[in-house]
């Protein structure tokens, strides 16, 4: 029997156990550049137990919903931050850890202008843009040694929007 | 007498003394996620003599050309990386250091999909998007103590495109 995961709008509250939602909601922490720029300061928990922070670009193929979720992965040595270099939301899948394996996954849709930082060791799906160009800047650990665990589900999940016909009507995060 | 700076297309070669141009030109270093994603690995020289790397968002007002360049600044304690969260190029102004003050500034226009990392201590203009939304993720130093030097020019420069009428015809970087 296929299990279904319904995509919900992301919110900082719903995502707090998994990572940071980084956006310009609320007031800037500082106004700089003679009043022409707002700085929203130090919004991600960068966390590396070995190696160092590095900046890479990821260019990923756009997917469409519904889609099968076959696996999640995690990086025990470091956080991983995804910054979209386009004005599109993207799909974010995470799962709580239950004694070393992922529990029930959750699927979120971000809004344009939001970056997502997975806290160190958080189970997550691979980068899943839903639109071209699928280009992201990624801040994650650069270093030697193993930093990837994968978990393949016995039965893949199906990730879908609430309203399959219109593609709209995304449920609010509970 | 007003001095004019002509905007040129950015290139890695023209920018090498000032910082990193980060994009997906050339082949990815690694293909990940079951063939669906290219990783362009570790492309920025993050360099902090004190404090640590932090992630902030900058929301800046879009400017238009020609514009006056009144000042440049530099951060002696850290590099500063600008990642556009939209598919627009932006204006990048830098200047060589000449015994503690900036020499002749240069102005570059980036292409969509390019991020720019100013090396530590590089004289540069403030963040200057030329299009809305002017939203950038910024990786720079988070820490205490002074990390900003400003230099105001006695006579402002005028920064302009080669072909003022059409806004096109940007000169190649020499």
mmCIF file of C-alpha atoms in Angstrom:
data_model
loop_
_atom_site.group_PDB
_atom_site.id
_atom_site.type_symbol
_atom_site.label_atom_id
_atom_site.label_comp_id
_atom_site.label_asym_id
_atom_site.label_seq_id
_atom_site.Cartn_x
_atom_site.Cartn_y
_atom_site.Cartn_z
ATOM 1 C CA UNK A 1 0.000 0.000 0.000
ATOM 2 C CA UNK A 2 1.366 3.384 -0.968
ATOM 3 C CA UNK A 3 1.665 5.966 1.760
ATOM 4 C CA UNK A 4 0.927 9.566 0.874
ATOM 5 C CA UNK A 5 2.577 12.725 2.176
ATOM 6 C CA UNK A 6 0.731 15.965 1.659
ATOM 7 C CA UNK A 7 2.805 19.059 0.935
ATOM 8 C CA UNK A 8 2.269 21.916 3.381
ATOM 9 C CA UNK A 9 3.343 25.543 3.394
ATOM 10 C CA UNK A 10 6.531 25.925 5.342
ATOM 11 C CA UNK A 11 6.630 28.002 8.513
ATOM 12 C CA UNK A 12 9.388 28.665 11.002
ATOM 13 C CA UNK A 13 7.323 27.033 13.750
ATOM 14 C CA UNK A 14 6.635 23.854 11.767
ATOM 15 C CA UNK A 15 10.282 23.579 10.724
ATOM 16 C CA UNK A 16 11.961 24.425 14.030
ATOM 17 C CA UNK A 17 12.945 20.833 14.852
ATOM 18 C CA UNK A 18 14.608 20.405 11.455
ATOM 19 C CA UNK A 19 16.315 23.662 10.568
ATOM 20 C CA UNK A 20 16.117 27.371 9.819
ATOM 21 C CA UNK A 21 13.726 29.127 7.452
ATOM 22 C CA UNK A 22 15.610 32.241 6.363
ATOM 23 C CA UNK A 23 13.650 35.134 4.904
ATOM 24 C CA UNK A 24 12.976 38.850 5.242
ATOM 25 C CA UNK A 25 9.778 38.593 7.256
ATOM 26 C CA UNK A 26 9.712 41.094 10.106
ATOM 27 C CA UNK A 27 11.903 44.145 10.463
ATOM 28 C CA UNK A 28 15.558 44.140 9.408
ATOM 29 C CA UNK A 29 18.106 44.033 12.218
ATOM 30 C CA UNK A 30 19.954 47.000 10.773
ATOM 31 C CA UNK A 31 19.597 49.551 7.990
ATOM 32 C CA UNK A 32 22.856 50.036 6.095
ATOM 33 C CA UNK A 33 24.226 51.754 2.984
ATOM 34 C CA UNK A 34 22.771 55.204 3.692
ATOM 35 C CA UNK A 35 19.297 53.838 4.227
ATOM 36 C CA UNK A 36 19.156 51.851 0.987
ATOM 37 C CA UNK A 37 19.553 48.328 2.376
ATOM 38 C CA UNK A 38 18.089 46.243 5.197
ATOM 39 C CA UNK A 39 20.290 43.628 6.852
ATOM 40 C CA UNK A 40 18.584 40.550 8.324
ATOM 41 C CA UNK A 41 21.502 39.458 10.402
ATOM 42 C CA UNK A 42 22.990 36.027 11.108
ATOM 43 C CA UNK A 43 19.905 33.915 10.412
ATOM 44 C CA UNK A 44 21.351 30.403 9.977
ATOM 45 C CA UNK A 45 22.848 27.995 12.459
ATOM 46 C CA UNK A 46 26.016 26.910 10.663
ATOM 47 C CA UNK A 47 27.282 23.866 12.548
ATOM 48 C CA UNK A 48 30.263 21.744 11.556
ATOM 49 C CA UNK A 49 31.887 19.181 13.825
ATOM 50 C CA UNK A 50 34.779 18.693 11.429
ATOM 51 C CA UNK A 51 36.027 20.309 8.236
ATOM 52 C CA UNK A 52 34.831 23.841 7.444
ATOM 53 C CA UNK A 53 32.028 25.772 5.768
ATOM 54 C CA UNK A 54 32.276 25.884 1.989
ATOM 55 C CA UNK A 55 30.191 27.469 -0.761
ATOM 56 C CA UNK A 56 29.111 25.362 -3.726
ATOM 57 C CA UNK A 57 26.484 25.708 -6.451
ATOM 58 C CA UNK A 58 23.951 22.958 -7.119
ATOM 59 C CA UNK A 59 22.196 22.781 -10.489
ATOM 60 C CA UNK A 60 19.292 20.349 -10.164
ATOM 61 C CA UNK A 61 16.632 19.097 -12.535
ATOM 62 C CA UNK A 62 13.149 20.396 -11.804
ATOM 63 C CA UNK A 63 10.686 17.767 -10.633
ATOM 64 C CA UNK A 64 6.885 17.783 -10.665
ATOM 65 C CA UNK A 65 4.261 16.577 -8.229
ATOM 66 C CA UNK A 66 3.056 14.032 -7.388
ATOM 67 C CA UNK A 67 6.449 12.346 -6.995
ATOM 68 C CA UNK A 68 7.815 9.258 -5.305
ATOM 69 C CA UNK A 69 10.003 9.647 -2.232
ATOM 70 C CA UNK A 70 12.318 6.663 -2.149
ATOM 71 C CA UNK A 71 15.007 7.812 0.258
ATOM 72 C CA UNK A 72 16.210 10.437 2.678
ATOM 73 C CA UNK A 73 19.755 11.221 3.768
ATOM 74 C CA UNK A 74 21.582 13.047 6.518
ATOM 75 C CA UNK A 75 24.986 14.569 7.159
ATOM 76 C CA UNK A 76 26.235 13.796 10.671
ATOM 77 C CA UNK A 77 29.156 16.219 10.426
ATOM 78 C CA UNK A 78 27.441 19.372 9.263
ATOM 79 C CA UNK A 79 24.461 21.602 8.558
ATOM 80 C CA UNK A 80 23.422 22.220 4.947
ATOM 81 C CA UNK A 81 21.983 25.502 3.687
ATOM 82 C CA UNK A 82 20.126 25.887 0.363
ATOM 83 C CA UNK A 83 19.767 29.374 -1.135
ATOM 84 C CA UNK A 84 17.636 29.522 -4.296
ATOM 85 C CA UNK A 85 19.190 31.756 -6.974
ATOM 86 C CA UNK A 86 15.771 32.348 -8.509
ATOM 87 C CA UNK A 87 12.401 33.607 -7.321
ATOM 88 C CA UNK A 88 10.811 30.190 -6.900
ATOM 89 C CA UNK A 89 9.806 28.135 -3.920
ATOM 90 C CA UNK A 90 11.062 24.565 -3.732
ATOM 91 C CA UNK A 91 10.103 21.286 -2.104
ATOM 92 C CA UNK A 92 11.659 20.447 1.255
ATOM 93 C CA UNK A 93 11.280 16.982 2.775
ATOM 94 C CA UNK A 94 12.456 16.166 6.281
ATOM 95 C CA UNK A 95 11.918 13.384 8.812
ATOM 96 C CA UNK A 96 12.471 13.096 12.550
ATOM 97 C CA UNK A 97 15.087 10.653 13.737
ATOM 98 C CA UNK A 98 13.800 7.601 15.591
ATOM 99 C CA UNK A 99 16.679 5.654 17.062
ATOM 100 C CA UNK A 100 18.868 6.070 14.015
ATOM 101 C CA UNK A 101 16.283 5.713 11.264
ATOM 102 C CA UNK A 102 13.876 8.290 9.840
ATOM 103 C CA UNK A 103 10.312 8.459 11.156
ATOM 104 C CA UNK A 104 7.304 9.731 9.204
ATOM 105 C CA UNK A 105 8.536 12.271 6.598
ATOM 106 C CA UNK A 106 7.021 15.724 6.191
ATOM 107 C CA UNK A 107 6.940 17.720 2.960
ATOM 108 C CA UNK A 108 6.982 21.512 2.813
ATOM 109 C CA UNK A 109 6.829 24.059 0.027
ATOM 110 C CA UNK A 110 8.908 27.210 0.524
ATOM 111 C CA UNK A 111 7.992 30.639 -0.808
ATOM 112 C CA UNK A 112 10.105 32.702 -3.198
ATOM 113 C CA UNK A 113 12.758 34.534 -1.193
ATOM 114 C CA UNK A 114 13.219 31.802 1.418
ATOM 115 C CA UNK A 115 16.405 29.833 2.038
ATOM 116 C CA UNK A 116 16.464 26.644 4.110
ATOM 117 C CA UNK A 117 19.180 25.406 6.454
ATOM 118 C CA UNK A 118 19.004 21.781 7.573
ATOM 119 C CA UNK A 119 20.480 21.430 11.031
ATOM 120 C CA UNK A 120 23.344 18.990 11.371
ATOM 121 C CA UNK A 121 22.184 15.382 11.264
ATOM 122 C CA UNK A 122 18.633 16.105 10.050
ATOM 123 C CA UNK A 123 17.081 13.494 7.752
ATOM 124 C CA UNK A 124 16.063 15.202 4.501
ATOM 125 C CA UNK A 125 15.180 14.524 0.905
ATOM 126 C CA UNK A 126 17.544 15.515 -1.868
ATOM 127 C CA UNK A 127 17.312 18.986 -3.406
ATOM 128 C CA UNK A 128 13.973 19.186 -5.231
ATOM 129 C CA UNK A 129 13.240 22.303 -7.240
ATOM 130 C CA UNK A 130 9.825 22.386 -8.902
ATOM 131 C CA UNK A 131 10.820 25.031 -11.475
ATOM 132 C CA UNK A 132 13.733 25.856 -13.719
ATOM 133 C CA UNK A 133 16.562 26.857 -13.394
ATOM 134 C CA UNK A 134 17.006 24.693 -10.255
ATOM 135 C CA UNK A 135 20.075 26.717 -9.289
ATOM 136 C CA UNK A 136 21.058 26.981 -5.622
ATOM 137 C CA UNK A 137 24.008 28.192 -3.596
ATOM 138 C CA UNK A 138 24.770 25.646 -0.892
ATOM 139 C CA UNK A 139 26.703 26.247 2.305
ATOM 140 C CA UNK A 140 27.788 22.929 3.725
ATOM 141 C CA UNK A 141 30.738 21.075 5.112
ATOM 142 C CA UNK A 142 33.908 20.769 3.083
ATOM 143 C CA UNK A 143 36.278 18.199 4.504
ATOM 144 C CA UNK A 144 37.512 14.642 4.361
ATOM 145 C CA UNK A 145 35.872 11.553 5.825
ATOM 146 C CA UNK A 146 32.352 10.182 5.659
ATOM 147 C CA UNK A 147 29.471 12.636 6.044
ATOM 148 C CA UNK A 148 26.538 10.938 4.343
ATOM 149 C CA UNK A 149 24.010 8.397 5.566
ATOM 150 C CA UNK A 150 21.208 7.267 3.293
ATOM 151 C CA UNK A 151 17.974 5.538 4.222
ATOM 152 C CA UNK A 152 15.933 3.851 1.496
ATOM 153 C CA UNK A 153 12.294 3.195 2.322
ATOM 154 C CA UNK A 154 10.938 -0.332 1.834
ATOM 155 C CA UNK A 155 7.853 1.230 0.267
ATOM 156 C CA UNK A 156 8.276 4.637 -1.403
ATOM 157 C CA UNK A 157 5.999 7.446 -0.277
ATOM 158 C CA UNK A 158 3.977 9.507 -2.704
ATOM 159 C CA UNK A 159 4.374 13.257 -2.198
ATOM 160 C CA UNK A 160 1.428 15.252 -3.468
ATOM 161 C CA UNK A 161 -0.345 18.561 -3.280
ATOM 162 C CA UNK A 162 -3.715 18.681 -1.559
ATOM 163 C CA UNK A 163 -5.511 19.747 -4.681
ATOM 164 C CA UNK A 164 -4.018 17.651 -7.437
ATOM 165 C CA UNK A 165 -6.153 19.207 -10.140
ATOM 166 C CA UNK A 166 -5.199 22.858 -9.720
ATOM 167 C CA UNK A 167 -1.829 22.515 -8.027
ATOM 168 C CA UNK A 168 -2.972 25.117 -5.560
ATOM 169 C CA UNK A 169 -4.632 24.780 -2.202
ATOM 170 C CA UNK A 170 -1.498 23.866 -0.332
ATOM 171 C CA UNK A 171 -2.357 23.036 3.246
ATOM 172 C CA UNK A 172 -1.067 25.224 6.061
ATOM 173 C CA UNK A 173 1.583 23.647 8.256
ATOM 174 C CA UNK A 174 0.064 22.461 11.508
ATOM 175 C CA UNK B 1 35.518 67.645 -13.568
ATOM 176 C CA UNK B 2 33.504 64.475 -13.315
ATOM 177 C CA UNK B 3 35.313 61.222 -13.872
ATOM 178 C CA UNK B 4 33.468 58.446 -15.655
ATOM 179 C CA UNK B 5 33.651 54.699 -15.073
ATOM 180 C CA UNK B 6 32.342 52.463 -17.812
ATOM 181 C CA UNK B 7 30.586 49.277 -16.760
ATOM 182 C CA UNK B 8 32.112 46.106 -18.195
ATOM 183 C CA UNK B 9 30.974 42.492 -18.277
ATOM 184 C CA UNK B 10 32.485 40.616 -15.397
ATOM 185 C CA UNK B 11 34.879 37.741 -15.998
ATOM 186 C CA UNK B 12 36.863 35.568 -13.638
ATOM 187 C CA UNK B 13 40.108 36.823 -15.167
ATOM 188 C CA UNK B 14 39.207 40.513 -14.814
ATOM 189 C CA UNK B 15 38.034 39.994 -11.232
ATOM 190 C CA UNK B 16 40.809 37.736 -9.959
ATOM 191 C CA UNK B 17 42.575 40.441 -7.949
ATOM 192 C CA UNK B 18 39.359 41.360 -6.146
ATOM 193 C CA UNK B 19 37.429 38.181 -5.497
ATOM 194 C CA UNK B 20 35.637 35.105 -6.791
ATOM 195 C CA UNK B 21 33.034 34.935 -9.568
ATOM 196 C CA UNK B 22 30.940 31.886 -8.690
ATOM 197 C CA UNK B 23 28.828 30.282 -11.405
ATOM 198 C CA UNK B 24 28.108 27.021 -13.182
ATOM 199 C CA UNK B 25 30.338 27.574 -16.182
ATOM 200 C CA UNK B 26 32.314 24.475 -17.078
ATOM 201 C CA UNK B 27 31.582 20.947 -15.930
ATOM 202 C CA UNK B 28 30.316 20.185 -12.415
ATOM 203 C CA UNK B 29 32.848 18.682 -10.027
ATOM 204 C CA UNK B 30 30.453 15.891 -9.125
ATOM 205 C CA UNK B 31 27.077 14.516 -10.183
ATOM 206 C CA UNK B 32 24.895 13.696 -7.175
ATOM 207 C CA UNK B 33 21.325 12.684 -6.334
ATOM 208 C CA UNK B 34 21.078 9.785 -8.760
ATOM 209 C CA UNK B 35 22.248 11.873 -11.681
ATOM 210 C CA UNK B 36 19.761 14.699 -11.143
ATOM 211 C CA UNK B 37 22.092 17.341 -9.718
ATOM 212 C CA UNK B 38 25.507 18.811 -10.542
ATOM 213 C CA UNK B 39 27.703 20.028 -7.694
ATOM 214 C CA UNK B 40 30.130 22.883 -8.426
ATOM 215 C CA UNK B 41 32.234 22.371 -5.354
ATOM 216 C CA UNK B 42 33.805 24.828 -2.910
ATOM 217 C CA UNK B 43 33.984 27.847 -5.177
ATOM 218 C CA UNK B 44 34.506 30.758 -2.743
ATOM 219 C CA UNK B 45 37.482 31.733 -0.634
ATOM 220 C CA UNK B 46 35.865 32.309 2.756
ATOM 221 C CA UNK B 47 38.478 34.120 4.839
ATOM 222 C CA UNK B 48 37.939 35.464 8.349
ATOM 223 C CA UNK B 49 40.754 36.620 10.638
ATOM 224 C CA UNK B 50 38.383 36.921 13.588
ATOM 225 C CA UNK B 51 34.782 36.056 14.350
ATOM 226 C CA UNK B 52 33.081 33.452 12.142
ATOM 227 C CA UNK B 53 31.109 33.035 8.931
ATOM 228 C CA UNK B 54 27.454 34.026 9.215
ATOM 229 C CA UNK B 55 24.525 34.043 6.812
ATOM 230 C CA UNK B 56 22.393 37.187 6.487
ATOM 231 C CA UNK B 57 19.893 38.457 3.947
ATOM 232 C CA UNK B 58 20.246 41.908 2.383
ATOM 233 C CA UNK B 59 17.217 43.610 0.831
ATOM 234 C CA UNK B 60 18.445 46.586 -1.199
ATOM 235 C CA UNK B 61 16.750 49.218 -3.315
ATOM 236 C CA UNK B 62 17.313 48.847 -7.041
ATOM 237 C CA UNK B 63 19.396 51.611 -8.605
ATOM 238 C CA UNK B 64 19.626 52.736 -12.234
ATOM 239 C CA UNK B 65 22.494 53.871 -14.410
ATOM 240 C CA UNK B 66 24.132 56.285 -14.791
ATOM 241 C CA UNK B 67 24.759 56.676 -11.069
ATOM 242 C CA UNK B 68 27.180 58.554 -8.861
ATOM 243 C CA UNK B 69 29.840 56.624 -6.947
ATOM 244 C CA UNK B 70 30.641 58.603 -3.837
ATOM 245 C CA UNK B 71 32.375 56.045 -1.687
ATOM 246 C CA UNK B 72 33.825 52.590 -1.395
ATOM 247 C CA UNK B 73 34.384 50.490 1.704
ATOM 248 C CA UNK B 74 36.338 47.459 2.850
ATOM 249 C CA UNK B 75 36.249 44.872 5.608
ATOM 250 C CA UNK B 76 39.733 44.122 6.955
ATOM 251 C CA UNK B 77 38.569 41.139 9.000
ATOM 252 C CA UNK B 78 36.650 39.141 6.437
ATOM 253 C CA UNK B 79 35.536 38.222 2.935
ATOM 254 C CA UNK B 80 31.991 39.071 1.837
ATOM 255 C CA UNK B 81 29.922 36.918 -0.513
ATOM 256 C CA UNK B 82 26.778 38.121 -2.322
ATOM 257 C CA UNK B 83 24.354 35.530 -3.684
ATOM 258 C CA UNK B 84 21.451 36.983 -5.695
ATOM 259 C CA UNK B 85 18.125 35.313 -4.834
ATOM 260 C CA UNK B 86 16.723 36.264 -8.244
ATOM 261 C CA UNK B 87 17.732 35.758 -11.858
ATOM 262 C CA UNK B 88 19.266 39.195 -12.342
ATOM 263 C CA UNK B 89 22.781 40.435 -12.744
ATOM 264 C CA UNK B 90 23.928 43.264 -10.463
ATOM 265 C CA UNK B 91 26.511 46.016 -10.424
ATOM 266 C CA UNK B 92 29.846 45.296 -8.758
ATOM 267 C CA UNK B 93 32.342 48.075 -8.083
ATOM 268 C CA UNK B 94 35.846 47.404 -6.793
ATOM 269 C CA UNK B 95 39.105 49.312 -6.524
ATOM 270 C CA UNK B 96 42.719 48.279 -5.993
ATOM 271 C CA UNK B 97 44.379 49.361 -2.781
ATOM 272 C CA UNK B 98 47.137 51.942 -3.127
ATOM 273 C CA UNK B 99 48.912 52.408 0.180
ATOM 274 C CA UNK B 100 45.740 52.305 2.219
ATOM 275 C CA UNK B 101 43.397 54.218 -0.083
ATOM 276 C CA UNK B 102 41.456 53.031 -3.132
ATOM 277 C CA UNK B 103 42.923 53.533 -6.603
ATOM 278 C CA UNK B 104 40.907 53.868 -9.823
ATOM 279 C CA UNK B 105 37.586 52.014 -9.354
ATOM 280 C CA UNK B 106 36.279 49.440 -11.832
ATOM 281 C CA UNK B 107 32.625 48.648 -12.457
ATOM 282 C CA UNK B 108 31.346 45.237 -13.555
ATOM 283 C CA UNK B 109 27.960 43.823 -14.420
ATOM 284 C CA UNK B 110 27.357 40.210 -13.412
ATOM 285 C CA UNK B 111 25.142 37.771 -15.303
ATOM 286 C CA UNK B 112 22.107 35.998 -13.862
ATOM 287 C CA UNK B 113 23.277 32.950 -11.941
ATOM 288 C CA UNK B 114 26.528 34.495 -10.723
ATOM 289 C CA UNK B 115 27.473 35.142 -7.099
ATOM 290 C CA UNK B 116 30.381 37.394 -6.121
ATOM 291 C CA UNK B 117 32.788 36.988 -3.203
ATOM 292 C CA UNK B 118 34.935 39.988 -2.303
ATOM 293 C CA UNK B 119 38.229 38.820 -0.858
ATOM 294 C CA UNK B 120 39.070 40.078 2.608
ATOM 295 C CA UNK B 121 40.129 43.728 2.611
ATOM 296 C CA UNK B 122 39.009 44.496 -0.975
ATOM 297 C CA UNK B 123 37.705 48.012 -1.606
ATOM 298 C CA UNK B 124 34.183 47.737 -3.029
ATOM 299 C CA UNK B 125 31.015 49.709 -3.589
ATOM 300 C CA UNK B 126 27.911 48.961 -1.571
ATOM 301 C CA UNK B 127 25.433 46.352 -2.808
ATOM 302 C CA UNK B 128 23.880 47.713 -6.019
ATOM 303 C CA UNK B 129 21.094 45.718 -7.627
ATOM 304 C CA UNK B 130 19.742 47.158 -10.865
ATOM 305 C CA UNK B 131 16.432 45.247 -10.672
ATOM 306 C CA UNK B 132 13.845 44.323 -8.087
ATOM 307 C CA UNK B 133 13.649 42.482 -5.708
ATOM 308 C CA UNK B 134 17.242 43.340 -4.691
ATOM 309 C CA UNK B 135 17.341 40.315 -2.405
ATOM 310 C CA UNK B 136 20.684 38.670 -1.633
ATOM 311 C CA UNK B 137 22.047 36.095 0.772
ATOM 312 C CA UNK B 138 25.319 37.342 2.208
ATOM 313 C CA UNK B 139 28.055 35.256 3.802
ATOM 314 C CA UNK B 140 30.312 37.511 5.801
ATOM 315 C CA UNK B 141 31.967 37.900 9.164
ATOM 316 C CA UNK B 142 29.888 37.836 12.311
ATOM 317 C CA UNK B 143 31.833 39.032 15.307
ATOM 318 C CA UNK B 144 32.665 41.920 17.572
ATOM 319 C CA UNK B 145 35.093 44.760 16.923
ATOM 320 C CA UNK B 146 35.579 47.110 13.987
ATOM 321 C CA UNK B 147 35.429 45.627 10.497
ATOM 322 C CA UNK B 148 34.508 48.550 8.261
ATOM 323 C CA UNK B 149 36.619 51.237 6.587
ATOM 324 C CA UNK B 150 34.973 53.780 4.313
ATOM 325 C CA UNK B 151 36.617 56.031 1.747
ATOM 326 C CA UNK B 152 34.671 59.005 0.384
ATOM 327 C CA UNK B 153 35.914 60.410 -2.907
ATOM 328 C CA UNK B 154 36.589 64.158 -3.129
ATOM 329 C CA UNK B 155 34.852 64.126 -6.493
ATOM 330 C CA UNK B 156 32.239 61.423 -7.101
ATOM 331 C CA UNK B 157 32.645 59.205 -10.137
ATOM 332 C CA UNK B 158 29.857 58.677 -12.652
ATOM 333 C CA UNK B 159 29.208 55.010 -13.423
ATOM 334 C CA UNK B 160 27.602 54.457 -16.810
ATOM 335 C CA UNK B 161 26.930 51.933 -19.511
ATOM 336 C CA UNK B 162 28.784 52.308 -22.788
ATOM 337 C CA UNK B 163 25.630 52.866 -24.750
ATOM 338 C CA UNK B 164 23.527 55.180 -22.641
ATOM 339 C CA UNK B 165 20.649 55.232 -25.091
ATOM 340 C CA UNK B 166 19.888 51.541 -25.299
ATOM 341 C CA UNK B 167 21.371 50.347 -22.036
ATOM 342 C CA UNK B 168 23.037 47.565 -23.982
ATOM 343 C CA UNK B 169 26.470 47.314 -25.520
ATOM 344 C CA UNK B 170 28.272 46.616 -22.290
ATOM 345 C CA UNK B 171 31.986 46.514 -22.943
ATOM 346 C CA UNK B 172 33.921 43.296 -22.472
ATOM 347 C CA UNK B 173 36.278 43.241 -19.513
ATOM 348 C CA UNK B 174 39.840 43.778 -20.692
#
